[in-house]
XYZ file of C-alpha atoms in Angstrom:
682
model
C 4.376 8.152 -22.644
C 5.249 6.085 -19.610
C 3.434 2.899 -20.471
C 5.266 2.179 -23.755
C 8.585 2.697 -22.009
C 7.617 0.189 -19.395
C 6.602 -2.337 -22.003
C 9.925 -1.959 -23.756
C 11.814 -2.381 -20.481
C 9.821 -5.469 -19.520
C 10.314 -7.027 -22.952
C 14.015 -6.305 -22.722
C 14.205 -8.058 -19.340
C 12.488 -11.175 -20.697
C 14.842 -11.067 -23.669
C 17.563 -11.894 -21.152
C 17.721 -15.683 -21.627
C 19.072 -16.653 -18.151
C 16.514 -14.471 -16.367
C 13.726 -15.711 -18.645
C 14.572 -19.305 -17.729
C 14.657 -18.497 -14.009
C 11.418 -16.504 -14.290
C 9.740 -19.439 -16.032
C 10.853 -21.723 -13.211
C 9.499 -19.220 -10.684
C 6.164 -19.098 -12.526
C 5.836 -22.883 -12.489
C 6.802 -23.044 -8.804
C 4.356 -20.283 -7.829
C 1.558 -22.131 -9.582
C 2.620 -25.305 -7.772
C 2.752 -23.533 -4.393
C -0.800 -22.171 -4.688
C -2.051 -25.515 -5.976
C -0.329 -27.155 -3.010
C -2.204 -24.958 -0.506
C -5.555 -25.739 -2.088
C -4.932 -29.454 -2.476
C -3.570 -30.055 1.040
C -6.334 -28.160 2.846
C -8.959 -29.853 0.690
C -7.408 -33.274 1.275
C -7.227 -32.669 5.029
C -10.910 -31.793 5.035
C -11.795 -34.795 2.881
C -9.864 -37.253 5.066
C -11.832 -36.084 8.123
C -15.149 -35.529 6.311
C -16.996 -38.208 8.234
C -15.684 -36.938 11.560
C -17.108 -34.380 13.934
C -17.131 -30.712 12.809
C -14.505 -29.955 15.466
C -12.141 -32.602 14.140
C -12.415 -31.258 10.593
C -11.708 -27.687 11.744
C -8.609 -28.720 13.672
C -7.381 -30.882 10.791
C -7.427 -27.990 8.317
C -5.951 -25.583 10.870
C -3.083 -28.004 11.430
C -2.140 -27.791 7.747
C -1.900 -23.981 7.860
C 0.152 -24.014 11.041
C 2.503 -26.588 9.505
C 2.930 -24.328 6.433
C 3.798 -21.161 8.360
C 5.754 -22.453 11.336
C 9.040 -23.270 9.498
C 9.302 -19.726 8.088
C 9.170 -18.259 11.580
C 11.726 -20.661 13.059
C 14.158 -21.418 10.216
C 14.183 -18.262 8.069
C 17.630 -17.013 9.207
C 19.230 -20.438 8.633
C 17.908 -20.636 5.076
C 19.175 -17.126 4.294
C 22.655 -17.986 5.519
C 22.617 -21.216 3.486
C 21.832 -19.245 0.312
C 24.881 -17.048 0.928
C 27.339 -19.915 1.322
C 26.431 -22.651 -1.142
C 25.919 -23.064 -4.875
C 22.527 -21.466 -5.518
C 21.774 -23.374 -8.689
C 22.311 -26.707 -6.978
C 20.403 -25.480 -3.910
C 17.325 -24.693 -6.025
C 17.718 -27.850 -8.132
C 17.833 -30.236 -5.158
C 15.089 -28.277 -3.401
C 12.811 -28.780 -6.410
C 13.627 -32.500 -6.528
C 12.876 -32.791 -2.804
C 9.537 -30.998 -3.201
C 8.665 -33.239 -6.155
C 9.335 -36.397 -4.145
C 7.503 -35.235 -1.005
C 4.395 -33.932 -2.798
C 4.228 -37.079 -4.955
C 4.199 -39.215 -1.798
C 1.197 -37.446 -0.226
C -1.590 -39.051 -2.335
C 0.265 -42.381 -2.303
C 0.424 -42.530 1.497
C -3.008 -40.958 1.966
C -2.947 -40.299 5.716
C -3.505 -37.056 7.610
C -0.372 -37.547 9.693
C 1.758 -37.716 6.555
C 0.043 -34.562 5.211
C 1.316 -32.631 8.238
C 4.816 -34.130 8.029
C 4.990 -33.584 4.247
C 3.769 -29.992 4.628
C 6.513 -29.250 7.144
C 9.114 -30.819 4.846
C 7.926 -28.890 1.758
C 7.920 -25.574 3.638
C 11.396 -26.243 5.042
C 12.643 -26.855 1.510
C 10.863 -23.689 0.294
C 12.861 -21.677 2.794
C 16.074 -22.659 1.009
C 14.670 -22.197 -2.508
C 13.277 -18.653 -2.062
C 16.384 -16.809 -0.719
C 18.560 -18.580 -3.279
C 16.219 -17.310 -5.993
C 16.077 -13.760 -4.537
C 19.878 -13.614 -4.328
C 20.217 -14.838 -7.902
C 17.999 -12.303 -9.695
C 20.358 -9.272 -9.222
C 23.178 -11.344 -10.728
C 21.238 -12.111 -13.907
C 19.970 -8.615 -14.783
C 21.504 -5.158 -14.864
C 20.704 -2.510 -12.242
C 18.496 -0.715 -14.747
C 16.483 -3.890 -15.313
C 16.146 -4.904 -11.667
C 12.938 -2.928 -11.012
C 11.239 -4.487 -14.038
C 12.499 -7.920 -13.023
C 11.057 -7.512 -9.517
C 7.746 -6.348 -10.999
C 7.556 -9.514 -13.091
C 8.445 -11.643 -10.057
C 5.605 -10.057 -8.083
C 3.258 -10.655 -10.980
C 3.858 -14.401 -11.074
C 3.924 -14.710 -7.281
C 0.377 -13.411 -6.834
C -0.970 -13.581 -10.378
C -0.690 -17.354 -10.432
C -3.113 -17.705 -7.482
C -6.381 -17.336 -9.467
C -4.945 -19.559 -12.218
C -4.149 -22.203 -9.595
C -7.675 -21.850 -8.181
C -9.292 -22.399 -11.579
C -6.922 -25.285 -12.317
C -7.728 -26.881 -8.968
C -11.463 -26.596 -9.616
C -11.041 -28.171 -13.067
C -8.793 -30.946 -11.729
C -11.259 -31.685 -8.932
C -14.056 -32.173 -11.456
C -11.761 -34.244 -13.700
C -10.707 -36.366 -10.718
C -14.313 -37.156 -9.854
C -15.002 -38.147 -13.457
C -11.905 -40.363 -13.612
C -12.939 -42.173 -10.434
C -16.164 -43.221 -12.123
C -14.540 -44.100 -15.470
C -11.356 -45.866 -14.312
C -12.131 -48.629 -11.770
C -8.719 -48.855 -10.099
C -8.867 -45.094 -9.294
C -12.112 -45.413 -7.353
C -10.338 -45.421 -4.000
C -8.248 -42.336 -4.748
C -9.298 -38.885 -3.523
C -10.223 -36.327 -6.186
C -7.513 -33.974 -4.879
C -4.833 -36.535 -5.741
C -4.833 -35.420 -9.379
C -4.054 -31.853 -8.266
C -1.163 -33.108 -6.135
C 0.247 -35.094 -9.059
C 0.157 -31.935 -11.214
C 1.745 -30.012 -8.339
C 4.605 -32.530 -8.114
C 5.112 -32.379 -11.873
C 5.396 -28.563 -11.663
C 8.297 -28.893 -9.223
C 9.957 -31.422 -11.520
C 9.697 -29.012 -14.470
C 11.225 -26.262 -12.335
C 14.118 -28.580 -11.364
C 14.861 -29.233 -15.033
C 14.834 -25.506 -15.881
C 17.120 -24.654 -12.959
C 19.548 -27.466 -13.770
C 19.984 -26.165 -17.330
C 20.647 -22.624 -16.056
C 24.436 -22.259 -16.005
C 24.638 -18.495 -15.354
C 23.995 -18.573 -11.610
C 27.137 -17.772 -9.592
C 28.040 -20.202 -6.840
C 28.093 -17.691 -4.035
C 27.717 -13.953 -3.526
C 27.552 -13.211 0.163
C 25.211 -10.255 -0.095
C 22.171 -11.408 1.866
C 21.826 -11.207 5.605
C 18.522 -12.347 7.034
C 17.856 -11.436 10.682
C 15.349 -13.415 12.678
C 11.679 -12.632 12.267
C 11.332 -11.492 15.854
C 14.410 -9.257 15.606
C 12.910 -7.645 12.498
C 9.680 -7.010 14.401
C 11.445 -5.448 17.418
C 13.630 -3.186 15.243
C 10.662 -2.320 13.035
C 8.452 -1.170 15.894
C 11.170 1.199 17.084
C 10.942 3.043 13.806
C 7.228 2.611 13.109
C 6.295 3.769 16.608
C 7.846 7.171 15.921
C 5.832 7.837 12.740
C 2.107 8.383 13.254
C 1.012 7.830 9.661
C 3.155 4.726 9.130
C 1.942 3.361 12.465
C -1.663 3.777 11.333
C -0.910 2.090 8.015
C 0.827 -0.870 9.654
C -1.980 -1.377 12.175
C -4.574 -1.226 9.404
C -2.718 -3.690 7.176
C -2.076 -6.117 10.037
C -5.752 -5.934 10.986
C -6.640 -6.797 7.410
C -4.167 -9.712 7.548
C -5.787 -10.967 10.745
C -9.228 -10.889 9.138
C -7.790 -12.606 6.061
C -6.228 -15.289 8.244
C -9.638 -16.025 9.730
C -11.055 -16.461 6.227
C -8.214 -18.706 5.075
C -8.442 -20.858 8.155
C -12.120 -21.809 7.842
C -12.785 -21.388 4.108
C -12.756 -25.104 3.319
C -15.167 -26.207 6.039
C -17.412 -23.207 5.365
C -17.716 -24.093 1.675
C -18.525 -27.688 2.641
C -21.188 -26.418 5.031
C -22.735 -24.515 2.118
C -22.928 -27.731 0.124
C -19.912 -27.160 -2.120
C -17.049 -29.535 -2.863
C -13.420 -29.103 -3.811
C -14.316 -27.329 -7.055
C -16.397 -24.763 -5.146
C -13.534 -24.301 -2.684
C -11.201 -23.538 -5.592
C -13.682 -21.025 -7.029
C -14.033 -19.185 -3.705
C -10.243 -19.161 -3.257
C -9.753 -17.761 -6.763
C -12.507 -15.165 -6.260
C -10.395 -13.483 -3.571
C -7.500 -12.894 -5.966
C -9.722 -11.901 -8.865
C -11.217 -9.277 -6.564
C -7.749 -8.117 -5.483
C -6.754 -7.595 -9.122
C -9.952 -5.658 -9.820
C -9.419 -3.484 -6.747
C -5.801 -2.718 -7.594
C -6.449 -1.858 -11.235
C -9.949 -0.347 -11.241
C -10.822 0.610 -7.655
C -8.191 3.331 -7.447
C -9.183 4.716 -10.846
C -12.868 4.776 -9.945
C -12.165 6.687 -6.721
C -9.100 8.635 -7.817
C -10.504 11.905 -6.416
C -10.953 10.466 -2.907
C -8.181 11.046 -0.376
C -5.914 7.995 -0.322
C -5.786 8.064 3.469
C -9.561 8.019 3.660
C -9.831 5.337 1.001
C -7.419 3.095 2.932
C -9.513 3.073 6.099
C -12.760 2.927 4.135
C -11.607 -0.113 2.116
C -10.750 -2.063 5.283
C -14.057 -1.090 6.905
C -16.081 -2.167 3.863
C -14.092 -5.416 3.691
C -15.115 -6.102 7.292
C -18.788 -5.462 6.554
C -18.626 -7.745 3.501
C -16.981 -10.443 5.605
C -19.818 -10.165 8.138
C -22.283 -10.643 5.281
C -20.327 -13.693 4.056
C -20.531 -15.150 7.565
C -24.308 -14.823 7.677
C -25.306 -15.707 4.094
C -25.894 -19.379 3.278
C -25.971 -19.143 -0.499
C -22.791 -20.296 -2.263
C -23.300 -18.142 -5.379
C -23.807 -14.997 -3.290
C -20.775 -15.893 -1.160
C -18.603 -16.090 -4.295
C -19.776 -12.631 -5.431
C -19.211 -11.158 -1.979
C -15.756 -12.740 -1.919
C -14.852 -10.838 -5.091
C -15.889 -7.589 -3.360
C -13.870 -8.609 -0.301
C -10.808 -9.189 -2.459
C -11.284 -5.836 -4.216
C -11.312 -3.993 -0.886
C -8.208 -5.892 0.206
C -6.445 -5.030 -3.061
C -7.241 -1.328 -2.687
C -6.005 -1.246 0.924
C -2.872 -3.246 0.107
C -1.675 -1.067 -2.769
C -2.487 2.202 -0.950
C -0.654 0.999 2.137
C 2.439 0.031 0.174
C 2.372 3.318 -1.780
C 2.021 5.538 1.286
C 4.751 3.653 3.129
C 6.979 4.138 0.089
C 6.293 7.877 0.230
C 6.617 8.254 3.993
C 9.686 6.130 4.692
C 13.106 7.292 3.564
C 15.057 5.010 1.280
C 17.524 3.939 3.965
C 14.680 2.569 6.130
C 12.218 1.433 3.448
C 13.546 -2.104 3.042
C 13.529 -2.745 6.790
C 10.015 -1.317 7.097
C 8.658 -3.610 4.396
C 10.569 -6.530 5.917
C 9.049 -5.680 9.293
C 5.569 -5.594 7.762
C 6.028 -8.931 6.029
C 7.501 -10.604 9.118
C 4.798 -9.256 11.404
C 2.110 -10.246 8.909
C 3.542 -13.772 8.824
C 3.380 -14.081 12.610
C -0.101 -12.519 12.652
C -1.364 -15.046 10.128
C 0.185 -17.888 12.094
C -1.429 -16.786 15.355
C -4.841 -16.137 13.806
C -4.959 -19.417 11.900
C -3.760 -21.229 15.036
C -6.650 -19.713 17.011
C -9.352 -19.655 14.306
C -9.766 -23.384 13.787
C -9.668 -24.395 17.471
C -12.239 -21.652 18.123
C -14.439 -22.998 15.327
C -14.007 -26.516 16.691
C -14.768 -25.404 20.251
C -17.967 -23.639 19.199
C -19.142 -26.598 17.123
C -22.271 -26.658 14.951
C -25.638 -25.303 16.093
C -29.043 -25.041 14.473
C -31.427 -22.267 15.463
C -35.089 -23.099 14.978
C -38.118 -20.870 15.302
C -41.256 -22.574 14.065
C -40.774 -23.515 10.426
C -37.703 -21.291 10.188
C -34.257 -22.755 10.892
C -30.744 -21.329 10.614
C -27.416 -23.165 10.776
C -24.697 -21.301 12.680
C -21.451 -23.152 13.344
C -17.869 -22.406 14.272
C -16.865 -21.247 10.784
C -19.665 -18.648 10.838
C -18.457 -17.417 14.216
C -14.829 -17.073 13.088
C -15.828 -15.175 9.941
C -18.110 -12.937 11.993
C -15.328 -12.126 14.459
C -12.876 -11.525 11.575
C -15.330 -9.134 9.929
C -15.940 -7.255 13.180
C -12.170 -6.977 13.727
C -11.692 -5.537 10.235
C -14.473 -2.997 10.793
C -12.933 -1.817 14.070
C -9.428 -1.591 12.569
C -10.761 0.222 9.497
C -12.575 2.811 11.593
C -9.486 3.325 13.757
C -7.308 3.741 10.655
C -9.822 6.187 9.180
C -9.922 8.294 12.334
C -6.157 8.062 12.785
C -5.240 9.043 9.228
C -8.142 11.214 8.045
C -6.730 14.282 6.318
C -10.151 15.784 5.498
C -11.514 16.515 8.967
C -14.787 18.400 8.840
C -15.614 17.150 5.330
C -18.499 14.702 5.192
C -17.261 11.243 4.214
C -20.498 10.406 2.386
C -20.425 13.619 0.337
C -16.717 13.131 -0.332
C -17.344 9.559 -1.520
C -20.311 10.489 -3.748
C -18.271 13.240 -5.386
C -15.369 10.821 -5.955
C -17.669 8.316 -7.672
C -18.723 11.138 -9.999
C -15.062 11.845 -10.747
C -15.056 15.063 -8.740
C -13.384 16.205 -5.543
C -15.803 17.486 -2.951
C -14.911 20.870 -1.472
C -17.333 22.607 0.915
C -15.942 25.991 -0.048
C -17.033 25.507 -3.663
C -20.457 26.789 -2.589
C -18.894 30.281 -2.579
C -18.341 30.027 -6.351
C -15.643 32.706 -6.321
C -14.846 33.803 -9.881
C -11.069 33.952 -9.350
C -8.385 31.257 -9.385
C -6.300 30.415 -6.296
C -2.850 28.802 -6.697
C -0.515 28.029 -3.772
C 3.184 27.184 -3.944
C 4.575 24.914 -1.230
C 7.932 23.362 -0.425
C 10.751 23.246 2.081
C 13.491 25.779 2.691
C 15.463 26.543 -0.468
C 13.116 24.459 -2.605
C 12.702 27.147 -5.248
C 8.997 27.819 -4.667
C 9.442 31.600 -4.245
C 11.311 31.838 -7.536
C 8.725 29.705 -9.321
C 5.755 31.606 -7.892
C 7.258 34.851 -9.205
C 7.977 33.337 -12.619
C 4.407 32.048 -12.895
C 3.000 35.419 -11.825
C 5.028 37.143 -14.551
C 3.898 34.549 -17.119
C 0.240 35.006 -16.132
C 0.488 38.783 -16.452
C 2.000 38.354 -19.885
C -1.075 36.255 -20.767
C -3.338 39.155 -19.788
C -4.543 37.936 -16.402
C -5.220 40.068 -13.345
C -2.637 38.613 -10.942
C -2.136 39.067 -7.207
C 1.210 37.684 -6.069
C 1.433 37.271 -2.315
C 3.167 35.292 0.417
C 2.956 33.958 3.987
C 3.697 35.141 6.537
C 3.811 38.915 6.131
C 1.425 40.129 3.411
C -0.555 42.437 5.704
C 0.446 45.028 8.294
C -0.336 42.609 11.105
C 1.347 39.817 9.158
C 4.588 41.797 8.831
C 4.805 42.096 12.620
C 4.043 38.411 13.068
C 6.664 37.527 10.467
C 9.330 39.430 12.346
C 8.624 37.352 15.452
C 8.181 33.997 13.703
C 11.410 34.144 11.718
C 13.613 35.878 14.311
C 16.485 33.469 14.962
C 16.833 34.891 18.493
C 13.226 33.967 19.338
C 14.013 30.485 20.680
C 11.416 30.418 23.459
C 8.351 30.297 21.197
C 6.289 27.183 21.921
C 4.986 25.021 19.033
C 1.342 25.809 19.869
C 1.992 29.547 20.006
C 3.859 29.303 16.700
C 0.954 27.469 15.065
C -1.563 30.032 16.336
C 0.565 32.949 15.128
C 0.801 31.460 11.635
C -2.968 30.931 11.691
C -3.508 34.539 12.776
C -1.344 35.769 9.908
C -3.280 33.514 7.535
C -6.655 34.794 8.760
C -5.604 38.379 8.013
C -4.090 37.296 4.705
C -7.266 35.547 3.511
C -9.642 38.245 4.704
C -7.729 41.286 3.409
C -5.794 40.014 0.375
C -6.891 36.657 -1.031
C -10.713 36.756 -0.840
C -11.108 40.292 -2.232
C -8.862 39.377 -5.172
C -10.749 36.150 -5.860
C -14.127 37.887 -5.693
C -13.084 40.334 -8.374
C -11.916 37.442 -10.602
C -8.137 37.725 -10.170
C -5.609 34.900 -10.160
C -4.031 34.721 -6.707
C -0.537 33.189 -6.503
C 0.622 32.684 -2.920
C 3.996 31.583 -1.626
C 2.889 29.204 1.206
C -0.559 28.512 2.608
C -2.287 26.050 4.987
C -0.243 23.019 3.918
C 2.878 24.725 5.261
C 1.357 24.744 8.742
C 0.353 21.093 8.408
C 3.922 20.237 7.401
C 5.959 22.564 9.626
C 3.857 22.711 12.784
C 2.008 19.397 12.378
C 4.923 17.158 11.361
C 7.955 19.339 12.089
C 6.815 20.380 15.584
C 4.950 17.075 16.162
C 1.638 18.765 16.942
C -1.623 16.904 16.425
C -2.366 17.401 12.703
C -6.102 17.390 13.430
C -5.703 20.388 15.754
C -3.555 22.269 13.238
C -6.050 21.499 10.458
C -9.065 22.674 12.482
C -7.405 25.916 13.559
C -6.437 26.776 9.986
C -9.805 25.758 8.547
C -11.432 28.187 10.972
C -8.870 30.901 10.229
C -9.360 30.661 6.458
C -13.085 29.978 6.451
C -12.386 26.705 4.653
C -10.773 28.368 1.629
C -8.711 25.788 -0.317
C -6.521 26.501 -3.381
C -7.674 25.246 -6.769
C -4.103 24.063 -7.348
C -1.193 23.499 -4.979
C 2.257 23.270 -6.555
C 4.744 21.342 -4.417
C 8.379 21.934 -5.318
C 9.823 18.741 -3.853
C 13.497 19.262 -3.004
C 15.564 17.159 -0.573
C 16.405 19.300 2.499
C 20.084 18.455 2.132
C 19.952 20.187 -1.268
C 17.622 23.053 -0.406
C 19.433 24.178 2.735
C 22.715 24.463 0.817
C 21.077 26.961 -1.560
C 20.390 29.449 1.232
C 22.725 32.389 1.609
C 23.339 34.659 4.558
C 22.229 34.133 8.143
C 19.608 31.457 8.684
C 16.271 32.463 10.213
C 14.560 30.604 13.064
C 12.975 27.967 10.809
C 15.973 27.489 8.514
C 18.266 26.868 11.483
C 16.276 23.832 12.631
C 18.156 20.480 12.381
C 18.018 18.383 9.219
C 15.677 15.846 10.864
C 13.074 18.596 11.285
C 13.198 19.472 7.593
C 13.043 15.781 6.620
C 9.785 15.423 8.575
C 8.427 18.518 6.858
C 9.243 17.130 3.416
C 7.619 13.772 4.208
C 4.414 15.490 5.300
C 4.287 17.624 2.158
C 4.644 14.463 0.046
C 2.021 12.644 2.098
C -0.439 15.521 1.669
C 0.152 15.461 -2.066
C -0.336 11.684 -2.243
C -3.605 11.970 -0.323
C -5.020 14.619 -2.694
C -3.491 14.032 -6.157
C -6.232 15.987 -7.931
C -5.284 19.258 -6.238
C -1.512 18.853 -6.230
C 1.192 19.153 -8.833
C 4.442 17.692 -7.495
C 7.581 18.842 -9.319
C 11.145 17.680 -8.716
C 12.933 20.708 -7.281
C 16.332 19.473 -8.441
C 15.403 19.969 -12.103
C 16.556 23.096 -13.978
C 14.342 26.109 -13.093
C 13.077 26.614 -16.655
C 12.005 22.958 -16.855
C 10.107 23.307 -13.567
C 8.389 26.438 -14.854
C 7.259 24.711 -18.059
C 5.792 21.806 -16.069
C 3.806 24.250 -13.911
C 2.621 26.183 -16.947
C 1.402 22.991 -18.617
C -0.659 22.092 -15.562
C -2.065 25.587 -15.112
C -3.281 25.751 -18.716
C -5.774 23.038 -17.777
C -7.503 25.222 -15.179
C -6.985 28.794 -16.382
C -10.049 30.758 -17.536
C -9.979 33.086 -20.519
C -7.830 36.107 -19.585
C -9.489 39.432 -18.890
C -6.814 42.186 -18.818
C -7.055 44.244 -15.632
C -4.820 46.202 -13.334
C -2.154 44.078 -11.715
C -1.056 44.020 -8.133
C 1.937 42.595 -6.297
C 1.464 42.817 -2.561
C 5.051 41.714 -2.023
C 6.464 44.408 -4.284
C 7.259 46.839 -1.461
C 8.898 44.201 0.674
C 12.514 43.125 0.687
C 13.337 40.005 -1.342
C 13.074 36.798 0.636
C 14.691 33.424 0.208
C 12.742 30.301 -0.676
């Protein structure tokens, strides 16, 4: 049902003539930008081909530094310029300037001019991009903006493999033309690609010039410096353990990617490939990213997203090590596709989890921080990678008739792969939400389309459903409604709750929720909830499951992970281990999360607030984030329902999901262990 709606929205956005014209210009420019990267690095390598290996490494590294340096230094100036001047004319003259500069590169044909021209093109890009970004919201409605941004992202990265294939084809065509047309014999094969690149900018200039719907100014953009974004970003990221792990993992992947980008050209040459082979390897990365984004997540949909993130980066590192050691171009291309797939999986998981973890008011700054830090990381890595490759030089290892070439590009790739492996393992250990579950068994089960659960060996005949959510979310009401519905269907139902469903639990509940009990430490609180849960599982839940009943509980282990782990800032690994031991590893077949903003849920509560309800709003916000993160990490077990919907609509959504897992009903005596207790609030 969702996909057709998206197609209609996208088609409607492209039906907007001004946006369609701007989007076409963006597509042409993106293709030209990727073609520019390939052509300039290839040309730099070709101009120094007869030189020492060190000279060639430094020459290519200089191009990358020249491309990234202006963005770090002049980004704020370009953003301010876009706010003050006519954006249509800004983009038009920027395109004309890029056309003229790129056209001059093959005509001049010197390495020094490549560096100068690269700096000039990137400086001009800095004025074109913010003018374009500021223009899009003025051409589409608010309802269309998300679809418009999705299309912009598509052409920004989707044009990379097209540019790679075009560059490979143009390189071959350029070599043929040199042999057929005599006066072209002195021209480098990459010159044809640069001519096409210049023509792309000229086409974009024409499209922009004919676009009359761009307002002259709309002072809505403010672009702080890159370093200010990084400083402000770390203040926020440092306070969130999961986001910190995601950022470190993604920056580690960027660093490894920067090592690859920096030495790719000279490595392909060392393998005996030319410009066409370089284009194929470059395109293989983006083909792999597309495959990872679209198919990798589907193939491993039952694997925890947190685990998959760290695993993808680790595997990418191992593949990069293999690329560094293998001297077969065809195998390197195939491994590069795998490398790109791992990068695509990690990238989309990272962005998704950040979107879930970071509140809307901070999300834009967090993404801006990530992009700015990634830009600086790439600049530093590329600046170091090529000098390191040049310093190491080229070496041949010989042992009898066996010989092996190992040069600076191999060393850089090897170090990049090792860095990715270390970062991936750290991210996996930092973010693992399935402690105690074998990663290999978990992965094998995910490949089979199943979710591995150690407790499944018990093969209990009953069905276990847990309801989770914050204060006032509506979970208690919904758990009761579902219990009534199940009884009407003829099922043996045990409706229960935490804390307080046993005699010991009732005493623990009185202490845990007493608003006057302010001296209770977070660790003691976590242990008391675990003690209640141990009694609850042993005396209520397991006996009911063994006799084949459907157990519906209001709160379970995930509440401790959210309230004590995130709310009280305890180590989630410690909380998870304590509760796994207390429950004997018993996990619900389905967990229903009633996701309600704390500002809404707390207003629903009546009467005096208990000890947990009286916590500040920031506490409840952390709890909600952790619930959502747990659900995102285990989508197969969770049903997330918007708690602000009408109650009957929420109930129908839960019923629809439960029909998928319910066995055939066997009418038996019913039991409600909460029936003798006073009514409690959600």
